[in-house]
């Protein structure tokens, strides 16, 4: 299988990225209710195209990763955070998620970050395994932080150094 092509998102990707966001929603990884029309814009003033890397496979967008700051504090500016990752069902198992995580790590380094962090739900074992295989370690657990789909779910904080 050909490797996915990873690139910076463009403004005209917004419709396809919104489609991916709606198509991939699941209580396995989302803490918000399922998206319902009218849908919010995918890009926002705090998270524009430049904050997203997208994966193309066979000429079609099949995933994205969002990179941002965990806070707006100057004292925390050396940290970047993965703030969203989605891969469409038919592209799972093709290395798309791994390529997106690696692209986020490279971009965080390019922006001068010393650390990269993320939050993942405790029951999302596939994502946790991917992050661990890319050097992330569990740095904290908030037990039962979310009530999703009839169960209390842990919020797992993970991170890794970039230097």
Tab-separated table of N, CA and C in Angstrom:
chain	number	residue	atom	x	y	z
A	1	UNK	N	0.829	-1.187	0.000
A	1	UNK	CA	0.000	0.000	0.000
A	1	UNK	C	0.875	1.253	0.000
A	2	UNK	N	0.493	2.263	-0.745
A	2	UNK	CA	1.268	3.507	-0.738
A	2	UNK	C	1.109	4.233	0.597
A	3	UNK	N	2.169	4.927	0.993
A	3	UNK	CA	2.139	5.720	2.224
A	3	UNK	C	1.144	6.869	2.065
A	4	UNK	N	0.477	7.263	3.146
A	4	UNK	CA	-0.386	8.434	3.040
A	4	UNK	C	0.465	9.685	2.849
A	5	UNK	N	-0.047	10.619	2.101
A	5	UNK	CA	0.615	11.908	1.906
A	5	UNK	C	0.108	12.864	2.982
A	6	UNK	N	1.025	13.434	3.753
A	6	UNK	CA	0.668	14.360	4.825
A	6	UNK	C	1.034	15.767	4.387
A	7	UNK	N	0.108	16.693	4.579
A	7	UNK	CA	0.353	18.093	4.217
A	7	UNK	C	-0.393	19.005	5.181
A	8	UNK	N	-0.074	20.295	5.118
A	8	UNK	CA	-0.783	21.307	5.894
A	8	UNK	C	-2.178	21.467	5.289
A	9	UNK	N	-3.168	21.596	6.142
A	9	UNK	CA	-4.530	21.819	5.659
A	9	UNK	C	-4.625	23.161	4.946
A	10	UNK	N	-5.546	23.227	4.004
A	10	UNK	CA	-5.842	24.459	3.276
A	10	UNK	C	-7.270	24.900	3.608
A	11	UNK	N	-7.562	26.193	3.467
A	11	UNK	CA	-8.934	26.649	3.748
A	11	UNK	C	-9.995	25.868	2.978
A	12	UNK	N	-9.702	25.462	1.757
A	12	UNK	CA	-10.707	24.743	0.968
A	12	UNK	C	-10.880	23.286	1.395
A	13	UNK	N	-10.112	22.824	2.386
A	13	UNK	CA	-10.296	21.480	2.953
A	13	UNK	C	-11.416	21.442	3.984
A	14	UNK	N	-11.930	22.599	4.373
A	14	UNK	CA	-12.856	22.663	5.505
A	14	UNK	C	-14.051	21.725	5.357
A	15	UNK	N	-14.686	21.687	4.217
A	15	UNK	CA	-15.854	20.824	4.027
A	15	UNK	C	-15.517	19.352	4.199
A	16	UNK	N	-14.406	18.908	3.625
A	16	UNK	CA	-14.002	17.504	3.745
A	16	UNK	C	-13.602	17.169	5.176
A	17	UNK	N	-12.930	18.098	5.854
A	17	UNK	CA	-12.541	17.850	7.242
A	17	UNK	C	-13.770	17.791	8.150
A	18	UNK	N	-14.750	18.622	7.889
A	18	UNK	CA	-16.000	18.555	8.653
A	18	UNK	C	-16.680	17.208	8.414
A	19	UNK	N	-16.652	16.735	7.167
A	19	UNK	CA	-17.236	15.428	6.851
A	19	UNK	C	-16.533	14.330	7.646
A	20	UNK	N	-15.199	14.368	7.675
A	20	UNK	CA	-14.433	13.381	8.430
A	20	UNK	C	-14.787	13.459	9.908
A	21	UNK	N	-14.881	14.665	10.434
A	21	UNK	CA	-15.213	14.859	11.842
A	21	UNK	C	-16.574	14.238	12.167
A	22	UNK	N	-17.557	14.464	11.335
A	22	UNK	CA	-18.907	13.927	11.570
A	22	UNK	C	-18.925	12.413	11.402
A	23	UNK	N	-18.232	11.930	10.369
A	23	UNK	CA	-18.217	10.502	10.040
A	23	UNK	C	-17.513	9.664	11.104
A	24	UNK	N	-16.515	10.235	11.753
A	24	UNK	CA	-15.709	9.465	12.698
A	24	UNK	C	-16.140	9.645	14.152
A	25	UNK	N	-17.157	10.475	14.414
A	25	UNK	CA	-17.570	10.708	15.795
A	25	UNK	C	-17.923	9.383	16.458
A	26	UNK	N	-17.465	9.212	17.700
A	26	UNK	CA	-17.740	8.004	18.466
A	26	UNK	C	-17.515	8.292	19.944
A	27	UNK	N	-18.292	7.667	20.837
A	27	UNK	CA	-18.037	7.846	22.267
A	27	UNK	C	-16.733	7.175	22.726
A	28	UNK	N	-16.057	6.470	21.833
A	28	UNK	CA	-14.754	5.898	22.168
A	28	UNK	C	-13.718	7.003	22.301
A	29	UNK	N	-13.898	8.097	21.548
A	29	UNK	CA	-12.896	9.163	21.610
A	29	UNK	C	-13.472	10.561	21.801
A	30	UNK	N	-14.765	10.742	21.672
A	30	UNK	CA	-15.348	12.081	21.770
A	30	UNK	C	-16.042	12.285	23.111
A	31	UNK	N	-15.847	13.460	23.701
A	31	UNK	CA	-16.510	13.783	24.962
A	31	UNK	C	-17.702	14.700	24.734
A	32	UNK	N	-17.885	15.127	23.506
A	32	UNK	CA	-19.004	15.982	23.146
A	32	UNK	C	-20.131	15.139	22.555
A	33	UNK	N	-21.350	15.673	22.549
A	33	UNK	CA	-22.453	14.938	21.918
A	33	UNK	C	-22.204	14.772	20.417
A	34	UNK	N	-22.901	13.821	19.776
A	34	UNK	CA	-22.743	13.658	18.326
A	34	UNK	C	-23.070	14.958	17.601
A	35	UNK	N	-22.337	15.271	16.547
A	35	UNK	CA	-22.621	16.504	15.805
A	35	UNK	C	-24.000	16.451	15.146
A	36	UNK	N	-24.696	17.564	15.217
A	36	UNK	CA	-26.020	17.687	14.630
A	36	UNK	C	-26.082	18.975	13.805
A	37	UNK	N	-26.823	18.956	12.712
A	37	UNK	CA	-26.986	20.196	11.938
A	37	UNK	C	-27.731	21.239	12.758
A	38	UNK	N	-27.502	22.503	12.576
A	38	UNK	CA	-26.475	23.059	11.690
A	38	UNK	C	-25.096	22.899	12.332
A	39	UNK	N	-24.142	22.465	11.561
A	39	UNK	CA	-22.805	22.195	12.059
A	39	UNK	C	-22.005	23.480	12.226
A	40	UNK	N	-21.153	23.490	13.251
A	40	UNK	CA	-20.207	24.588	13.417
A	40	UNK	C	-19.140	24.484	12.343
A	41	UNK	N	-18.440	25.594	12.100
A	41	UNK	CA	-17.314	25.571	11.165
A	41	UNK	C	-16.229	24.660	11.729
A	42	UNK	N	-15.527	23.971	10.850
A	42	UNK	CA	-14.435	23.101	11.301
A	42	UNK	C	-13.275	23.952	11.802
A	43	UNK	N	-12.879	24.958	11.025
A	43	UNK	CA	-11.804	25.861	11.436
A	43	UNK	C	-12.394	26.962	12.313
A	44	UNK	N	-11.554	27.479	13.219
A	44	UNK	CA	-11.983	28.571	14.086
A	44	UNK	C	-10.850	29.582	14.200
A	45	UNK	N	-11.118	30.670	14.903
A	45	UNK	CA	-10.072	31.683	15.080
A	45	UNK	C	-8.913	31.147	15.913
A	46	UNK	N	-9.157	30.113	16.719
A	46	UNK	CA	-8.111	29.524	17.553
A	46	UNK	C	-7.466	28.305	16.911
A	47	UNK	N	-8.046	27.809	15.821
A	47	UNK	CA	-7.564	26.582	15.213
A	47	UNK	C	-7.843	26.611	13.712
A	48	UNK	N	-6.920	27.231	12.985
A	48	UNK	CA	-7.100	27.397	11.551
A	48	UNK	C	-6.412	26.312	10.747
A	49	UNK	N	-6.398	26.464	9.436
A	49	UNK	CA	-5.770	25.453	8.571
A	49	UNK	C	-4.322	25.150	8.941
A	50	UNK	N	-3.552	26.160	9.324
A	50	UNK	CA	-2.146	25.954	9.659
A	50	UNK	C	-1.913	25.104	10.894
A	51	UNK	N	-2.948	24.909	11.698
A	51	UNK	CA	-2.850	24.088	12.908
A	51	UNK	C	-3.219	22.629	12.646
A	52	UNK	N	-3.510	22.310	11.405
A	52	UNK	CA	-3.943	20.958	11.036
A	52	UNK	C	-3.015	20.357	9.990
A	53	UNK	N	-2.722	19.080	10.174
A	53	UNK	CA	-2.076	18.297	9.128
A	53	UNK	C	-3.133	17.317	8.650
A	54	UNK	N	-3.196	17.133	7.346
A	54	UNK	CA	-4.186	16.220	6.778
A	54	UNK	C	-3.473	15.090	6.057
A	55	UNK	N	-4.163	13.963	5.996
A	55	UNK	CA	-3.640	12.796	5.295
A	55	UNK	C	-4.469	12.574	4.038
A	56	UNK	N	-3.770	12.422	2.926
A	56	UNK	CA	-4.414	12.070	1.661
A	56	UNK	C	-4.003	10.646	1.306
A	57	UNK	N	-4.956	9.891	0.840
A	57	UNK	CA	-4.683	8.525	0.388
A	57	UNK	C	-5.505	8.316	-0.882
A	58	UNK	N	-4.815	7.993	-1.949
A	58	UNK	CA	-5.464	7.795	-3.250
A	58	UNK	C	-6.298	8.999	-3.656
A	59	UNK	N	-5.719	10.188	-3.432
A	59	UNK	CA	-6.351	11.422	-3.866
A	59	UNK	C	-7.503	11.925	-3.018
A	60	UNK	N	-7.695	11.360	-1.850
A	60	UNK	CA	-8.826	11.729	-1.000
A	60	UNK	C	-8.345	11.991	0.421
A	61	UNK	N	-8.939	12.991	1.081
A	61	UNK	CA	-8.618	13.234	2.488
A	61	UNK	C	-9.205	12.110	3.331
A	62	UNK	N	-8.343	11.509	4.160
A	62	UNK	CA	-8.780	10.378	4.985
A	62	UNK	C	-8.516	10.583	6.470
A	63	UNK	N	-7.924	11.714	6.849
A	63	UNK	CA	-7.673	11.949	8.257
A	63	UNK	C	-7.056	13.302	8.510
A	64	UNK	N	-7.030	13.670	9.773
A	64	UNK	CA	-6.393	14.925	10.177
A	64	UNK	C	-5.891	14.798	11.606
A	65	UNK	N	-4.961	15.707	11.930
A	65	UNK	CA	-4.513	15.892	13.305
A	65	UNK	C	-4.449	17.385	13.554
A	66	UNK	N	-4.893	17.793	14.745
A	66	UNK	CA	-4.910	19.210	15.131
A	66	UNK	C	-3.850	19.416	16.203
A	67	UNK	N	-3.012	20.424	15.994
A	67	UNK	CA	-1.939	20.747	16.933
A	67	UNK	C	-2.163	22.159	17.451
A	68	UNK	N	-2.096	22.321	18.748
A	68	UNK	CA	-2.289	23.640	19.332
A	68	UNK	C	-1.505	23.782	20.618
A	69	UNK	N	-1.814	24.840	21.345
A	69	UNK	CA	-1.216	25.083	22.659
A	69	UNK	C	-2.165	24.553	23.725
A	70	UNK	N	-1.644	23.949	24.789
A	70	UNK	CA	-2.538	23.496	25.855
A	70	UNK	C	-3.186	24.656	26.607
A	71	UNK	N	-2.503	25.800	26.686
A	71	UNK	CA	-3.052	26.998	27.328
A	71	UNK	C	-2.568	28.214	26.540
A	72	UNK	N	-3.107	29.376	26.882
A	72	UNK	CA	-2.675	30.627	26.252
A	72	UNK	C	-1.571	31.327	27.062
A	73	UNK	N	-1.059	30.667	28.100
A	73	UNK	CA	-0.064	31.275	28.973
A	73	UNK	C	1.323	31.297	28.335
A	74	UNK	N	2.030	32.414	28.464
A	74	UNK	CA	3.391	32.511	27.944
A	74	UNK	C	4.312	31.489	28.611
A	75	UNK	N	4.055	31.198	29.864
A	75	UNK	CA	4.893	30.245	30.598
A	75	UNK	C	4.722	28.804	30.100
A	76	UNK	N	3.733	28.583	29.243
A	76	UNK	CA	3.427	27.249	28.718
A	76	UNK	C	3.648	27.193	27.192
A	77	UNK	N	4.235	28.247	26.634
A	77	UNK	CA	4.377	28.361	25.175
A	77	UNK	C	5.337	27.339	24.578
A	78	UNK	N	6.156	26.707	25.397
A	78	UNK	CA	7.126	25.719	24.905
A	78	UNK	C	6.505	24.335	24.710
A	79	UNK	N	5.186	24.227	24.980
A	79	UNK	CA	4.483	22.947	24.874
A	79	UNK	C	3.453	23.032	23.749
A	80	UNK	N	3.377	21.978	22.953
A	80	UNK	CA	2.306	21.838	21.962
A	80	UNK	C	1.448	20.651	22.387
A	81	UNK	N	0.198	20.682	21.958
A	81	UNK	CA	-0.731	19.621	22.336
A	81	UNK	C	-1.478	19.126	21.108
A	82	UNK	N	-1.579	17.802	21.009
A	82	UNK	CA	-2.443	17.199	19.998
A	82	UNK	C	-3.858	17.383	20.518
A	83	UNK	N	-4.671	18.098	19.752
A	83	UNK	CA	-6.012	18.474	20.196
A	83	UNK	C	-7.108	17.823	19.369
A	84	UNK	N	-6.737	16.829	18.592
A	84	UNK	CA	-7.715	16.085	17.806
A	84	UNK	C	-7.012	15.224	16.775
A	85	UNK	N	-7.528	14.029	16.575
A	85	UNK	CA	-7.001	13.093	15.572
A	85	UNK	C	-8.179	12.266	15.082
A	86	UNK	N	-8.333	12.187	13.775
A	86	UNK	CA	-9.411	11.384	13.196
A	86	UNK	C	-8.928	10.735	11.912
A	87	UNK	N	-9.309	9.477	11.730
A	87	UNK	CA	-9.008	8.721	10.514
A	87	UNK	C	-10.287	7.988	10.122
A	88	UNK	N	-10.688	8.117	8.852
A	88	UNK	CA	-11.906	7.452	8.397
A	88	UNK	C	-11.726	5.937	8.464
A	89	UNK	N	-12.834	5.236	8.646
A	89	UNK	CA	-12.803	3.779	8.867
A	89	UNK	C	-12.051	3.033	7.781
A	90	UNK	N	-12.280	3.367	6.522
A	90	UNK	CA	-11.650	2.601	5.444
A	90	UNK	C	-10.145	2.825	5.332
A	91	UNK	N	-9.609	3.823	6.032
A	91	UNK	CA	-8.168	4.075	5.987
A	91	UNK	C	-7.452	3.595	7.246
A	92	UNK	N	-8.180	3.049	8.187
A	92	UNK	CA	-7.546	2.561	9.412
A	92	UNK	C	-6.730	1.320	9.101
A	93	UNK	N	-5.590	1.197	9.753
A	93	UNK	CA	-4.697	0.070	9.511
A	93	UNK	C	-3.730	0.302	8.364
A	94	UNK	N	-3.780	1.488	7.753
A	94	UNK	CA	-2.888	1.804	6.633
A	94	UNK	C	-1.719	2.697	7.050
A	95	UNK	N	-1.597	2.975	8.344
A	95	UNK	CA	-0.512	3.830	8.827
A	95	UNK	C	-0.839	5.306	8.812
A	96	UNK	N	-2.095	5.665	8.565
A	96	UNK	CA	-2.491	7.070	8.495
A	96	UNK	C	-2.352	7.742	9.852
A	97	UNK	N	-2.889	7.128	10.906
A	97	UNK	CA	-2.796	7.710	12.246
A	97	UNK	C	-1.358	7.903	12.679
A	98	UNK	N	-0.520	6.901	12.444
A	98	UNK	CA	0.899	6.994	12.806
A	98	UNK	C	1.575	8.132	12.034
A	99	UNK	N	1.311	8.226	10.738
A	99	UNK	CA	1.920	9.283	9.931
A	99	UNK	C	1.481	10.661	10.424
A	100	UNK	N	0.224	10.793	10.822
A	100	UNK	CA	-0.256	12.071	11.345
A	100	UNK	C	0.391	12.408	12.683
A	101	UNK	N	0.521	11.444	13.572
A	101	UNK	CA	1.175	11.685	14.865
A	101	UNK	C	2.629	12.082	14.629
A	102	UNK	N	3.321	11.394	13.759
A	102	UNK	CA	4.715	11.731	13.456
A	102	UNK	C	4.825	13.130	12.857
A	103	UNK	N	3.867	13.505	12.016
A	103	UNK	CA	3.866	14.854	11.441
A	103	UNK	C	3.651	15.902	12.525
A	104	UNK	N	2.780	15.618	13.487
A	104	UNK	CA	2.543	16.561	14.586
A	104	UNK	C	3.790	16.714	15.446
A	105	UNK	N	4.472	15.619	15.718
A	105	UNK	CA	5.706	15.677	16.498
A	105	UNK	C	6.752	16.516	15.757
A	106	UNK	N	6.900	16.276	14.459
A	106	UNK	CA	7.874	17.037	13.654
A	106	UNK	C	7.513	18.519	13.625
A	107	UNK	N	6.235	18.833	13.465
A	107	UNK	CA	5.804	20.230	13.426
A	107	UNK	C	6.020	20.905	14.776
A	108	UNK	N	5.734	20.217	15.864
A	108	UNK	CA	5.975	20.794	17.192
A	108	UNK	C	7.453	21.114	17.369
A	109	UNK	N	8.310	20.202	16.938
A	109	UNK	CA	9.759	20.468	16.995
A	109	UNK	C	10.115	21.685	16.143
A	110	UNK	N	9.580	21.734	14.927
A	110	UNK	CA	9.871	22.856	14.021
A	110	UNK	C	9.438	24.188	14.611
A	111	UNK	N	8.402	24.175	15.435
A	111	UNK	CA	7.919	25.403	16.069
A	111	UNK	C	8.648	25.696	17.376
A	112	UNK	N	9.660	24.902	17.686
A	112	UNK	CA	10.492	25.158	18.857
A	112	UNK	C	9.966	24.588	20.164
A	113	UNK	N	8.995	23.712	20.089
A	113	UNK	CA	8.446	23.137	21.324
A	113	UNK	C	9.455	22.186	21.963
A	114	UNK	N	9.411	22.118	23.280
A	114	UNK	CA	10.259	21.200	24.039
A	114	UNK	C	9.495	19.944	24.447
A	115	UNK	N	8.139	20.048	24.459
A	115	UNK	CA	7.282	18.918	24.848
A	115	UNK	C	6.052	18.897	23.957
A	116	UNK	N	5.467	17.706	23.862
A	116	UNK	CA	4.169	17.566	23.211
A	116	UNK	C	3.299	16.707	24.118
A	117	UNK	N	2.047	17.096	24.258
A	117	UNK	CA	1.130	16.409	25.166
A	117	UNK	C	-0.171	16.086	24.429
A	118	UNK	N	-1.011	15.318	25.104
A	118	UNK	CA	-2.342	15.010	24.581
A	118	UNK	C	-3.184	14.456	25.703
A	119	UNK	N	-4.472	14.375	25.432
A	119	UNK	CA	-5.410	13.716	26.337
A	119	UNK	C	-6.132	12.662	25.529
A	120	UNK	N	-6.347	11.506	26.131
A	120	UNK	CA	-7.022	10.399	25.458
A	120	UNK	C	-7.916	9.699	26.478
A	121	UNK	N	-9.050	9.235	26.014
A	121	UNK	CA	-9.954	8.516	26.912
A	121	UNK	C	-9.385	7.155	27.253
A	122	UNK	N	-9.566	6.748	28.499
A	122	UNK	CA	-8.992	5.494	28.979
A	122	UNK	C	-9.420	4.270	28.201
A	123	UNK	N	-10.637	4.264	27.670
A	123	UNK	CA	-11.120	3.089	26.943
A	123	UNK	C	-10.728	3.077	25.463
A	124	UNK	N	-9.991	4.099	25.016
A	124	UNK	CA	-9.557	4.167	23.616
A	124	UNK	C	-8.192	3.477	23.491
A	125	UNK	N	-8.205	2.164	23.606
A	125	UNK	CA	-6.949	1.402	23.649
A	125	UNK	C	-6.153	1.495	22.358
A	126	UNK	N	-6.816	1.566	21.211
A	126	UNK	CA	-6.081	1.662	19.939
A	126	UNK	C	-5.266	2.950	19.897
A	127	UNK	N	-5.875	4.057	20.282
A	127	UNK	CA	-5.150	5.334	20.278
A	127	UNK	C	-4.031	5.325	21.309
A	128	UNK	N	-4.295	4.790	22.487
A	128	UNK	CA	-3.262	4.749	23.529
A	128	UNK	C	-2.052	3.940	23.067
A	129	UNK	N	-2.295	2.812	22.421
A	129	UNK	CA	-1.188	1.994	21.907
A	129	UNK	C	-0.389	2.745	20.851
A	130	UNK	N	-1.085	3.448	19.958
A	130	UNK	CA	-0.391	4.244	18.942
A	130	UNK	C	0.489	5.292	19.607
A	131	UNK	N	-0.068	6.054	20.536
A	131	UNK	CA	0.710	7.105	21.198
A	131	UNK	C	1.906	6.525	21.952
A	132	UNK	N	1.688	5.434	22.658
A	132	UNK	CA	2.800	4.806	23.387
A	132	UNK	C	3.895	4.350	22.423
A	133	UNK	N	3.529	3.828	21.271
A	133	UNK	CA	4.522	3.368	20.297
A	133	UNK	C	5.310	4.532	19.696
A	134	UNK	N	4.792	5.747	19.833
A	134	UNK	CA	5.485	6.944	19.344
A	134	UNK	C	6.167	7.714	20.474
A	135	UNK	N	6.330	7.052	21.632
A	135	UNK	CA	7.118	7.621	22.714
A	135	UNK	C	6.357	8.383	23.783
A	136	UNK	N	5.042	8.452	23.680
A	136	UNK	CA	4.260	9.119	24.714
A	136	UNK	C	4.135	8.197	25.926
A	137	UNK	N	4.161	8.808	27.109
A	137	UNK	CA	3.953	8.045	28.344
A	137	UNK	C	2.790	8.668	29.113
A	138	UNK	N	2.152	7.860	29.937
A	138	UNK	CA	1.068	8.355	30.790
A	138	UNK	C	1.686	9.236	31.862
A	139	UNK	N	1.189	10.472	31.945
A	139	UNK	CA	1.679	11.416	32.937
A	139	UNK	C	0.634	11.745	34.001
A	140	UNK	N	-0.584	11.293	33.768
A	140	UNK	CA	-1.628	11.525	34.757
A	140	UNK	C	-2.933	10.873	34.333
A	141	UNK	N	-3.748	10.570	35.326
A	141	UNK	CA	-5.055	9.967	35.073
A	141	UNK	C	-6.077	10.695	35.929
A	142	UNK	N	-7.185	11.088	35.318
A	142	UNK	CA	-8.319	11.633	36.037
A	142	UNK	C	-9.410	10.557	35.987
A	143	UNK	N	-9.516	9.770	37.043
A	143	UNK	CA	-10.465	8.651	37.046
A	143	UNK	C	-11.916	9.116	36.909
A	144	UNK	N	-12.668	8.429	36.065
A	144	UNK	CA	-14.092	8.700	35.906
A	144	UNK	C	-14.420	10.130	35.524
A	145	UNK	N	-13.546	10.798	34.812
A	145	UNK	CA	-13.708	12.218	34.486
A	145	UNK	C	-14.904	12.492	33.579
A	146	UNK	N	-15.256	11.540	32.726
A	146	UNK	CA	-16.363	11.729	31.789
A	146	UNK	C	-17.379	10.604	31.925
A	147	UNK	N	-18.638	10.943	31.718
A	147	UNK	CA	-19.707	9.946	31.678
A	147	UNK	C	-20.154	9.872	30.226
A	148	UNK	N	-19.821	8.773	29.571
A	148	UNK	CA	-20.059	8.622	28.138
A	148	UNK	C	-20.739	7.296	27.859
A	149	UNK	N	-21.788	7.348	27.093
A	149	UNK	CA	-22.454	6.127	26.626
A	149	UNK	C	-22.767	5.172	27.780
A	150	UNK	N	-23.185	5.746	28.926
A	150	UNK	CA	-23.600	4.927	30.059
A	150	UNK	C	-22.498	4.457	30.986
A	151	UNK	N	-21.279	4.973	30.831
A	151	UNK	CA	-20.168	4.530	31.690
A	151	UNK	C	-19.260	5.710	32.034
A	152	UNK	N	-18.634	5.621	33.210
A	152	UNK	CA	-17.630	6.606	33.596
A	152	UNK	C	-16.301	6.206	32.963
A	153	UNK	N	-15.627	7.194	32.384
A	153	UNK	CA	-14.411	6.932	31.618
A	153	UNK	C	-13.285	7.821	32.132
A	154	UNK	N	-12.104	7.222	32.268
A	154	UNK	CA	-10.921	7.976	32.695
A	154	UNK	C	-10.413	8.890	31.585
A	155	UNK	N	-9.854	10.019	31.983
A	155	UNK	CA	-9.160	10.932	31.073
A	155	UNK	C	-7.668	10.727	31.328
A	156	UNK	N	-6.946	10.323	30.307
A	156	UNK	CA	-5.523	10.002	30.431
A	156	UNK	C	-4.705	11.134	29.804
A	157	UNK	N	-3.775	11.702	30.571
A	157	UNK	CA	-2.851	12.703	30.054
A	157	UNK	C	-1.550	11.994	29.690
A	158	UNK	N	-1.091	12.262	28.460
A	158	UNK	CA	0.149	11.660	27.993
A	158	UNK	C	1.045	12.771	27.450
A	159	UNK	N	2.335	12.509	27.452
A	159	UNK	CA	3.274	13.483	26.919
A	159	UNK	C	4.601	12.840	26.587
A	160	UNK	N	5.429	13.626	25.932
A	160	UNK	CA	6.788	13.176	25.629
A	160	UNK	C	7.669	14.397	25.350
A	161	UNK	N	8.956	14.259	25.667
A	161	UNK	CA	9.882	15.355	25.357
A	161	UNK	C	10.169	15.394	23.864
A	162	UNK	N	10.585	16.567	23.393
A	162	UNK	CA	10.941	16.732	21.981
A	162	UNK	C	12.420	17.075	21.793
A	163	UNK	N	13.134	17.210	22.898
A	163	UNK	CA	14.552	17.543	22.784
A	163	UNK	C	15.400	16.404	23.326
